[in-house]
Amino acid sequence: MLHVNDITYRIAGRTLLDHATVALPDGAKAGFVGRNGTGKTTLFRIILGELQAETGSIGLPKNARIGQVAQEAPGTEQSLMSFVLAADLERAALLDEAETATDPHRIAEIHLRLSDIDAHAAEARAGSILSGLGFDADAQQRPCSAFSGGWRMRVALAAVLFSQPDLLLLDEPTNYLDLEGTLWLQNYIARYPHTVLIISHDRDLLNSSVDMIVHLDQAKLTPYRGGYDNFERQRRERQALQLKLKKKQEDERRHMQAFVDRFRSKATKARQAQSRLKALARMEPIAAIVEDQATHFDFPNPQKEANPPILQMWEASVGYEPGKPILRDLNLRIDPDDRIALLGQNGNGKSTFAKLLVDKLSVEAGRLKRFHKLEIAYFAQHQLDELRPAESPYWHVRQLMPDATEAQVRARTARIGLGKDKMDTPAKDLSGGEKARLLLGLATFNGPHLLILDEPTNHLDIDARQALAQALMIFEGAVILISHDRHLIEACADRLWLVEGGTVASYDGDMDDYRRLVLERSGAASSRGQKNGGKRKDNDREAQAERRRQAAARREELAPMRKKLKTMESDLEKLRAHVVRLDQRLADPALFADTPDKGAALAKERADTVKKINDTEEAWLALADELEQAKSEDA
């Protein structure tokens, strides 16, 4: 399906792709992995034709459709459903043409093609995708302008999934999804009927949804069969074999060089020494394994031990307007060593609950009691914009250590995970992952008793996510985790709380149970949406849609008759043209004089052809009458 052939690409003197080659078979589901900044998105842009490679080419089948989420849905008054339906350009064009076409044959072709592409089930399919991404039936009919940028990114994702391109390119699609949307997307990608290449650092997605991994490392592309865990195992085995072969080769080179050095000057051994010199020159050195520096997180432990519980609620309610609580009946307790993950769709109140914990919101009713010297650190993705763009990590840390020496400040900056090459870089020039690392370091600077993380992994690669999980496991304070990364939740969380139905309560199942619950709800919502579609629409519109469906079914029944009529018309044209040619030959006076038998044969052939024309015309008239009668019955 996709062939990346000998691609080389450089930017600012840095080689991102060096004669890189890989092939994806038709229908493959491939995860595309590699450290941030290695060139994964660049390769996407080359495949799309937005960038031109120095060498090589991209091979795709003729007329193959490529789909990607280029940007968020526009903030217009167009409904979510209409925006997604419009993504199927062929269906939209056919429906528009059907409204204006007058040629009966073209009209038949249009509706036959609409039937072939299952166009009349399109709204149900679009509704199912939108439902899986978190939009209920009412939201699907609301305008795009009613939603924030993150939600409109989901709409754009729904549109490209609905269009079902032959090659689907997805670049970190889970970054703007909650856990529920991520679980649904994993299931959808695994069942997608065409080829998928997805850049992702979500280990669970790469284990459950893809059947191969393409690894970009040292400007080369290497394919591996299976999911991410299988890729890691195969890569370790390949590295071990490479190290073994390299050692064996070095031993062999030393042995050959020693022979050359010893016998080069001896006449009896000179030819053998020369042969070994040539062998040494031809010996291709096995490349050494180069590993990038691993990401490191270090969260200071609480400076003072807290007595349990560090926070407790009794019948608490919280909201933004008096008398209109978002969450109510909160009876919860957090202890110093708790590891809690919050589950629940976006919009159910997870952020509201986090704001209550950090004292940005107060309880309206009930009680909330905190440990009297409770230190809370809060990290959320939107806080990346709060970094001072022109200041380096060193100066951000200096603000918190005004009396420290330069060496002490630099040592603390390095502890955050930003080394010498980054600690003096302006914040605006740091990558998303480096900004996240800096913000996490600043938030946890004083050793909090409670660490609240709201989607901390969005800009982190897989190795960085693993490092984050390890740091959280050894951190001695309590952790509240909101994340779409199931692997991180399973690695770190001991308890699950479900934010749903206007409250927060303990969830007794595990993540497998919750995944099944999410997929069952998504399927049920989609079924209800299809079943009750008429209740959500204007009666006239539904009646019109029903008439269209009935007309389409009837057109499908009559399509063979129309096709037969068209074939007859074509046959008649050919027969009449043949008669004209026969008449021209029979008009030659010499024909019967020179070859009377041939003239008689041509005359007979003409008579037979005229009879065929008459018979075909009668059949055409009978079938046309039958078709007209069927049309009048429908009318």
XYZ file of C-alpha atoms in Angstrom:
635
model
C 0.000 0.000 0.000
C 2.662 2.512 1.099
C 6.297 2.340 -0.007
C 8.847 4.757 1.438
C 11.775 4.339 -0.935
C 15.291 5.588 -0.058
C 14.066 8.897 1.437
C 16.672 11.445 2.546
C 15.700 14.726 4.190
C 17.801 17.338 5.966
C 16.845 20.505 7.789
C 19.247 23.168 9.033
C 22.187 20.837 8.424
C 20.638 18.050 10.490
C 19.763 14.736 8.824
C 16.302 13.539 9.868
C 15.972 10.758 7.288
C 18.975 9.080 5.680
C 18.058 6.778 2.770
C 15.123 5.532 4.850
C 13.031 2.717 3.407
C 9.964 0.836 4.644
C 6.857 -0.794 3.122
C 3.350 -1.082 4.584
C 1.103 -3.754 3.036
C -2.522 -3.020 2.223
C -4.649 -3.041 5.373
C -1.682 -2.791 7.756
C -2.099 -1.044 11.094
C 1.331 0.432 11.867
C 2.506 2.382 14.883
C 5.213 4.938 14.089
C 7.542 5.471 17.063
C 10.774 7.274 17.873
C 12.068 9.953 20.186
C 10.486 13.399 19.911
C 12.190 15.522 17.274
C 13.565 12.627 15.231
C 11.418 13.389 12.163
C 8.167 11.415 12.419
C 5.909 14.356 11.520
C 8.379 15.341 8.792
C 7.892 11.953 7.121
C 4.116 12.462 7.287
C 4.531 15.757 5.457
C 6.687 14.085 2.806
C 4.032 11.386 2.294
C 1.400 14.116 1.925
C 3.562 15.962 -0.597
C 3.971 19.044 1.604
C 7.768 18.564 1.732
C 10.137 17.400 -1.011
C 12.769 14.819 -0.104
C 16.343 15.160 -1.389
C 16.378 11.549 -2.592
C 13.905 8.730 -2.959
C 10.175 8.593 -3.525
C 6.833 7.742 -1.944
C 4.903 4.931 -3.632
C 1.110 4.727 -3.372
C -1.551 3.072 -5.537
C -3.067 5.304 -8.207
C -5.995 7.389 -6.912
C -5.340 6.294 -3.307
C -6.977 8.685 -0.845
C -4.856 9.925 2.085
C -6.530 11.285 5.217
C -5.134 13.191 8.166
C -6.410 15.501 10.902
C -4.949 18.728 9.546
C -6.577 21.161 11.969
C -9.586 21.586 14.216
C -13.085 21.930 12.796
C -13.894 25.593 12.037
C -15.980 27.526 14.550
C -18.931 27.988 12.200
C -22.668 27.519 12.630
C -22.535 24.217 10.740
C -23.650 21.336 12.963
C -21.213 18.616 13.984
C -23.225 16.043 12.041
C -23.233 18.163 8.869
C -19.485 18.819 9.133
C -18.688 15.114 9.473
C -21.054 14.087 6.652
C -19.451 16.669 4.348
C -16.097 14.910 4.781
C -17.252 12.185 2.374
C -16.693 14.294 -0.734
C -18.028 11.720 -3.190
C -21.288 11.294 -1.289
C -21.739 15.051 -0.914
C -21.062 15.630 -4.619
C -23.469 12.882 -5.687
C -26.255 14.209 -3.459
C -25.765 17.719 -4.836
C -25.814 16.432 -8.409
C -28.909 14.331 -7.730
C -30.801 17.529 -6.896
C -30.104 19.088 -10.302
C -29.545 16.185 -12.730
C -32.155 15.832 -15.499
C -30.746 13.055 -17.663
C -32.566 9.823 -16.634
C -29.487 7.705 -17.273
C -27.240 9.944 -15.171
C -29.812 10.008 -12.384
C -29.843 6.218 -12.399
C -26.038 6.112 -12.246
C -25.980 8.568 -9.340
C -28.414 6.606 -7.226
C -26.769 3.318 -8.092
C -23.440 4.710 -6.898
C -25.052 6.107 -3.740
C -26.366 2.647 -3.058
C -22.947 1.098 -3.703
C -21.239 3.350 -1.136
C -24.052 2.825 1.392
C -24.725 6.554 1.395
C -28.129 6.262 3.005
C -26.594 4.749 6.163
C -24.009 7.530 6.351
C -25.762 9.529 9.068
C -25.976 6.502 11.348
C -22.259 5.789 10.799
C -21.297 9.418 11.444
C -23.409 9.415 14.606
C -21.670 6.270 15.834
C -18.220 7.844 15.361
C -19.224 11.111 17.050
C -20.785 9.184 19.916
C -17.587 7.181 20.412
C -15.602 10.428 20.613
C -17.854 11.836 23.327
C -20.687 13.678 21.507
C -24.195 12.618 22.450
C -27.197 12.902 20.113
C -28.004 16.486 21.148
C -24.381 17.642 20.820
C -24.203 16.228 17.287
C -26.861 18.708 16.151
C -25.213 21.720 17.804
C -23.005 24.135 15.800
C -19.217 23.757 15.771
C -18.926 27.256 17.234
C -20.471 25.985 20.496
C -17.365 23.895 21.260
C -13.834 24.730 22.374
C -10.724 24.026 20.331
C -10.046 20.654 21.961
C -13.556 19.436 21.226
C -13.386 20.742 17.654
C -10.216 18.690 17.185
C -12.343 15.660 18.042
C -14.853 16.710 15.393
C -12.042 16.957 12.835
C -10.887 13.472 13.862
C -14.454 12.176 13.466
C -14.602 13.684 9.964
C -11.431 11.979 8.739
C -12.491 8.642 10.265
C -15.883 8.947 8.559
C -14.296 9.609 5.164
C -12.445 6.248 5.420
C -9.327 7.130 3.371
C -7.217 4.343 1.897
C -4.250 5.558 3.974
C -5.078 7.093 7.349
C -2.291 9.193 8.924
C -2.813 10.040 12.601
C -0.352 12.188 14.566
C -0.861 11.770 18.322
C -4.686 11.613 18.064
C -5.138 10.773 21.752
C -3.608 14.073 22.899
C -7.019 15.744 22.694
C -9.075 12.739 23.828
C -10.026 11.635 27.309
C -9.533 8.046 28.456
C -12.985 7.046 27.239
C -12.382 8.454 23.750
C -8.950 6.808 23.660
C -10.393 3.395 24.509
C -12.996 3.795 21.769
C -10.363 4.907 19.233
C -8.189 1.886 20.028
C -11.076 -0.398 19.187
C -11.946 1.580 16.030
C -8.399 1.533 14.631
C -8.091 -2.206 15.213
C -11.212 -2.740 13.035
C -10.449 -0.052 10.417
C -10.770 -1.604 6.935
C -7.807 0.202 5.304
C -4.162 1.064 6.041
C -3.251 3.120 9.121
C 0.044 4.779 10.084
C -0.204 6.357 13.518
C 2.338 8.388 15.460
C 1.653 7.684 19.112
C 3.381 7.412 22.462
C 0.412 5.591 24.004
C 1.778 2.150 24.801
C -1.663 0.615 25.334
C -2.895 1.847 21.947
C 0.250 0.492 20.266
C -0.279 -2.891 21.921
C -4.002 -3.252 21.237
C -4.576 -1.600 17.842
C -1.581 -2.142 15.533
C 0.019 -5.208 13.960
C 3.429 -3.683 13.226
C 5.753 -0.997 14.569
C 7.901 1.272 12.393
C 10.825 2.619 14.434
C 12.626 5.804 13.417
C 16.090 5.776 14.940
C 19.363 7.335 13.746
C 17.533 8.561 10.603
C 16.625 4.996 9.566
C 13.241 3.209 9.441
C 13.029 -0.323 10.823
C 9.804 -2.390 10.778
C 8.902 -4.853 13.542
C 5.998 -7.288 13.634
C 3.455 -7.071 16.446
C 2.654 -4.409 19.021
C 4.889 -2.205 21.138
C 5.831 -4.781 23.780
C 6.842 -7.180 21.019
C 8.845 -4.388 19.365
C 10.747 -3.718 22.583
C 11.565 -7.410 22.976
C 12.690 -7.790 19.350
C 14.766 -4.617 19.558
C 16.544 -5.799 22.701
C 17.272 -9.131 21.040
C 18.555 -7.377 17.908
C 20.762 -5.082 19.998
C 22.176 -8.034 21.930
C 22.924 -9.858 18.674
C 24.476 -6.704 17.209
C 26.737 -6.299 20.236
C 27.757 -9.950 19.987
C 28.506 -9.660 16.272
C 30.425 -6.425 16.807
C 32.613 -8.051 19.463
C 33.200 -11.063 17.215
C 34.151 -8.791 14.317
C 36.543 -6.728 16.448
C 38.235 -9.924 17.660
C 38.565 -11.085 14.048
C 40.000 -7.716 12.945
C 42.552 -7.763 15.759
C 43.602 -11.281 14.828
C 43.978 -10.405 11.134
C 45.833 -7.174 11.905
C 48.222 -9.037 14.199
C 48.988 -11.515 11.377
C 49.624 -8.666 8.935
C 51.899 -6.815 11.370
C 53.868 -9.989 12.099
C 54.374 -11.389 8.595
C 54.162 -8.412 6.232
C 57.975 -8.231 5.861
C 58.503 -11.980 5.328
C 58.600 -13.091 1.725
C 57.033 -16.486 2.397
C 54.003 -14.877 4.122
C 53.756 -11.610 2.198
C 50.976 -12.811 -0.135
C 48.864 -14.067 2.804
C 49.423 -10.790 4.651
C 48.360 -8.820 1.581
C 45.211 -10.961 1.301
C 44.296 -10.207 4.895
C 44.864 -6.490 4.347
C 42.338 -6.584 1.514
C 39.904 -8.533 3.680
C 40.231 -5.922 6.412
C 39.499 -3.155 3.910
C 36.393 -4.962 2.654
C 35.078 -5.738 6.135
C 32.068 -3.467 6.751
C 32.182 -2.332 10.387
C 29.098 -3.177 12.452
C 27.596 0.027 13.799
C 27.757 0.658 17.494
C 24.439 0.962 19.305
C 23.777 4.592 20.144
C 21.126 5.213 22.780
C 19.711 8.683 23.369
C 20.002 10.017 26.878
C 17.055 8.734 28.891
C 14.541 11.188 30.302
C 14.621 11.534 34.062
C 12.029 12.794 36.545
C 12.734 13.457 40.194
C 9.907 14.569 42.493
C 11.078 15.737 45.944
C 9.362 13.913 48.783
C 7.262 15.813 51.356
C 9.485 17.655 53.820
C 7.119 16.942 56.700
C 5.176 13.725 57.195
C 1.393 14.215 57.151
C -1.078 12.429 59.389
C -3.857 10.497 57.631
C -6.163 11.506 56.171
C -4.592 14.486 54.410
C -8.013 15.423 53.021
C -11.550 14.259 53.757
C -15.067 15.238 52.606
C -18.506 14.649 54.076
C -21.603 15.199 51.879
C -19.700 17.964 50.076
C -21.034 19.835 47.031
C -19.156 22.149 44.685
C -19.970 24.268 41.648
C -19.409 27.625 39.979
C -22.778 29.222 40.711
C -24.633 29.199 44.035
C -27.392 26.614 44.051
C -26.102 24.885 40.905
C -23.587 22.259 42.072
C -21.571 20.370 39.475
C -20.657 17.653 41.979
C -22.597 16.666 45.083
C -22.700 14.024 47.846
C -18.903 13.737 47.967
C -17.874 11.347 50.738
C -14.188 10.749 50.084
C -10.898 10.364 51.899
C -7.311 10.782 50.670
C -4.426 9.301 52.676
C -0.699 10.254 52.452
C 0.271 7.267 50.297
C -2.797 7.069 48.033
C -2.472 6.543 44.267
C -5.853 7.441 42.750
C -6.871 7.707 39.084
C -9.985 9.676 38.134
C -12.121 8.075 35.427
C -15.027 9.613 33.544
C -15.745 11.476 30.316
C -14.607 15.059 29.826
C -17.339 17.398 31.021
C -18.377 15.175 33.926
C -16.476 17.289 36.467
C -12.918 15.942 36.799
C -11.388 19.420 36.478
C -13.973 20.830 38.896
C -12.992 18.171 41.414
C -9.287 18.986 40.954
C -10.000 22.696 41.560
C -11.809 21.785 44.765
C -8.797 19.806 45.968
C -6.347 22.671 45.298
C -8.690 25.168 47.012
C -9.554 27.111 43.845
C -13.206 26.285 44.559
C -14.921 26.059 47.940
C -17.575 23.618 49.085
C -21.131 24.960 48.884
C -22.542 22.394 51.268
C -21.167 19.685 53.514
C -17.652 19.657 54.930
C -14.071 19.417 53.650
C -11.110 19.071 55.994
C -7.427 19.343 54.984
C -4.224 18.512 56.853
C -3.281 21.887 58.353
C 0.071 22.155 56.540
C -0.986 20.380 53.381
C 1.264 21.143 50.376
C -0.432 20.502 47.025
C 1.219 20.541 43.596
C -1.050 20.832 40.555
C -0.029 20.235 36.944
C -2.282 20.767 33.910
C -1.423 21.086 30.228
C -2.856 24.610 29.940
C -0.249 25.780 32.459
C 2.478 25.410 29.808
C 1.378 28.829 28.573
C 2.144 30.292 32.002
C 5.900 29.828 31.586
C 7.727 33.086 30.903
C 8.670 32.733 27.204
C 11.877 34.756 27.237
C 13.286 33.218 30.439
C 15.356 30.047 30.525
C 14.767 27.099 32.876
C 17.707 28.369 34.926
C 15.957 31.693 35.573
C 12.632 29.988 36.335
C 14.394 27.956 39.036
C 16.387 30.994 40.219
C 13.068 32.691 41.138
C 12.452 29.888 43.654
C 16.053 29.924 44.975
C 16.905 33.646 45.313
C 19.677 33.109 47.873
C 21.328 30.064 46.293
C 24.605 30.042 44.409
C 24.667 29.615 40.642
C 26.030 26.089 41.042
C 23.154 25.172 43.363
C 20.543 26.576 40.956
C 22.075 24.747 38.003
C 22.241 21.514 39.982
C 18.538 21.846 40.826
C 17.683 22.627 37.192
C 19.539 19.501 36.096
C 17.617 17.518 38.720
C 14.411 18.600 36.983
C 15.712 16.862 33.854
C 17.052 19.770 31.807
C 20.783 19.443 31.217
C 23.477 21.922 30.255
C 22.278 22.079 26.655
C 18.772 23.176 27.692
C 18.942 25.047 30.997
C 19.879 28.344 29.310
C 17.424 28.002 26.403
C 14.454 30.438 26.423
C 11.224 28.680 27.402
C 9.627 29.594 24.064
C 12.289 27.511 22.280
C 11.832 24.390 24.397
C 9.884 21.416 23.046
C 6.513 20.515 24.502
C 8.058 17.681 26.502
C 10.805 19.940 27.891
C 8.232 22.552 28.921
C 6.195 19.842 30.656
C 9.319 18.637 32.478
C 10.128 22.187 33.614
C 6.579 22.860 34.784
C 6.438 19.557 36.684
C 9.734 20.411 38.366
C 8.506 23.880 39.375
C 5.151 22.555 40.640
C 6.782 19.894 42.841
C 9.702 22.096 43.902
C 8.904 22.166 47.643
C 8.004 18.478 48.096
C 4.171 18.310 48.069
C 2.042 15.979 50.159
C -0.438 15.678 47.281
C 0.455 15.744 43.583
C -2.446 16.286 41.126
C -1.602 15.554 37.498
C -4.096 16.470 34.759
C -3.019 14.843 31.453
C 0.742 15.003 32.163
C 1.779 12.794 29.221
C 0.547 14.769 26.193
C 4.005 15.978 25.132
C 6.033 13.037 26.446
C 7.399 10.179 24.360
C 7.122 6.561 25.498
C 10.454 6.527 27.346
C 9.559 9.775 29.128
C 6.173 8.345 30.113
C 7.897 5.300 31.550
C 10.273 7.556 33.469
C 7.280 9.525 34.798
C 5.621 6.304 35.968
C 8.810 5.237 37.777
C 9.130 8.642 39.462
C 5.511 8.496 40.654
C 6.020 4.983 42.032
C 8.902 6.089 44.276
C 7.328 9.448 45.223
C 6.305 9.270 48.895
C 3.331 11.633 48.696
C -0.219 11.023 47.455
C -1.074 11.203 43.744
C -4.323 12.071 41.949
C -4.008 11.188 38.253
C -6.215 12.282 35.343
C -4.894 10.682 32.168
C -5.914 9.055 28.886
C -2.816 6.836 29.119
C -4.078 3.489 30.388
C -0.551 2.119 30.825
C 0.333 4.993 33.177
C -2.862 4.470 35.169
C -2.266 0.736 35.543
C 1.403 1.298 36.474
C 0.739 3.945 39.125
C -2.825 3.874 40.451
C -3.975 1.628 43.307
C -7.527 3.005 43.421
C -9.992 4.144 40.750
C -12.601 6.859 41.301
C -15.380 7.387 38.751
C -16.600 10.945 38.115
C -20.110 10.454 36.759
C -23.710 11.415 37.400
C -22.812 14.554 39.342
C -20.662 12.834 41.968
C -17.342 11.045 42.557
C -17.348 7.487 43.882
C -15.015 4.529 44.123
C -14.975 2.218 41.073
C -14.616 -1.424 42.082
C -13.533 -2.893 38.734
C -10.161 -2.744 37.001
C -9.193 -1.068 33.722
C -10.295 -4.078 31.680
C -13.743 -3.820 33.265
C -13.839 -0.096 32.568
C -12.811 -0.584 28.933
C -15.680 -3.032 28.429
C -18.060 -0.588 30.097
C -16.956 2.280 27.819
C -17.313 0.217 24.626
C -20.703 -1.155 25.692
C -21.980 2.349 26.430
C -20.642 3.638 23.133
C -22.398 0.879 21.234
C -25.637 1.397 23.137
C -25.547 5.160 22.536
C -25.011 4.601 18.836
C -27.956 2.192 18.683
C -30.219 4.605 20.531
C -29.139 7.395 18.219
C -30.131 5.366 15.173
C -33.381 4.141 16.711
C -34.545 7.513 17.949
C -33.211 9.641 15.110
C -36.705 10.704 14.052
C -37.427 12.051 17.533
C -34.489 14.411 17.269
C -35.375 15.765 13.860
C -38.108 17.831 12.430
C -41.030 15.668 11.238
C -40.907 17.033 7.701
C -37.203 16.367 7.443
C -37.655 12.794 8.681
C -40.532 12.203 6.296
C -38.407 13.511 3.452
C -35.556 11.236 4.464
C -37.930 8.264 4.586
C -39.234 9.061 1.127
C -35.641 9.248 -0.081
C -34.882 5.838 1.400
C -37.979 4.306 -0.185
C -37.197 5.930 -3.526
C -33.632 4.673 -3.321
C -34.851 1.137 -2.635
C -37.256 1.324 -5.577
C -34.533 2.737 -7.820
C -32.341 -0.166 -6.830
C -35.128 -2.580 -7.872
C -35.554 -0.849 -11.226
C -31.820 -0.490 -11.899
C -31.557 -3.832 -13.822
C -34.395 -2.750 -16.150
C -32.678 0.567 -16.843
C -29.397 -1.195 -17.470
C -31.070 -3.610 -19.917
C -32.714 -0.734 -21.787
C -29.365 0.984 -22.118
C -27.794 -2.209 -23.475
C -30.596 -2.548 -26.043
C -30.104 1.032 -27.203
C -26.405 0.378 -27.700
C -27.172 -2.823 -29.644
C -29.624 -0.980 -31.902
C -27.030 1.662 -32.762
C -24.531 -1.021 -33.717
C -27.082 -2.950 -35.835
C -28.182 0.178 -37.703
C -24.564 1.127 -38.406
C -23.986 -2.377 -39.758
C -26.962 -2.058 -42.109
C -25.506 1.205 -43.462
C -22.201 -0.514 -44.197
C -23.997 -3.426 -45.903
C -26.036 -1.047 -48.060
C -22.831 0.668 -49.202
C -21.334 -2.645 -50.324
C -24.562 -3.872 -51.952
C -24.783 -0.616 -53.955
C -21.696 -1.613 -55.948
C -22.919 -2.836 -59.437
C -19.917 -5.088 -59.926
C -20.678 -7.098 -56.788
C -23.352 -9.357 -58.284
C -21.687 -9.447 -61.708
C -18.281 -10.592 -60.442
C -19.216 -12.516 -57.263
C -22.950 -13.287 -57.295
C -22.649 -15.759 -54.367
C -21.008 -13.120 -52.170
C -23.677 -10.603 -53.146
C -26.434 -13.056 -52.198
C -24.751 -13.715 -48.819
C -24.530 -9.997 -48.037
C -28.175 -9.495 -48.979
C -29.189 -12.301 -46.639
C -27.021 -10.837 -43.871
C -28.775 -7.477 -44.334
C -32.201 -9.090 -44.081
C -31.197 -10.931 -40.889
C -29.805 -7.706 -39.387
C -33.000 -5.780 -40.172
C -34.998 -8.559 -38.488
C -32.768 -8.263 -35.392
C -33.382 -4.504 -35.363
C -37.143 -5.032 -35.511
C -37.094 -7.671 -32.760
C -34.864 -5.503 -30.531
C -37.069 -2.458 -31.046
C -40.147 -4.453 -30.030
C -38.400 -5.745 -26.913
C -37.180 -2.229 -26.097
C -40.708 -0.817 -26.412
C -42.132 -3.530 -24.156
C -39.474 -3.025 -21.465
C -39.762 0.770 -21.637
C -43.526 0.463 -21.184
C -42.993 -1.805 -18.173
C -40.568 0.693 -16.637
C -42.957 3.599 -17.165
C -45.751 1.623 -15.543
C -43.568 0.869 -12.516
C -42.707 4.580 -12.188
C -46.375 5.582 -12.369
C -47.223 3.067 -9.613
C -44.552 4.655 -7.370
C -45.906 8.115 -8.091
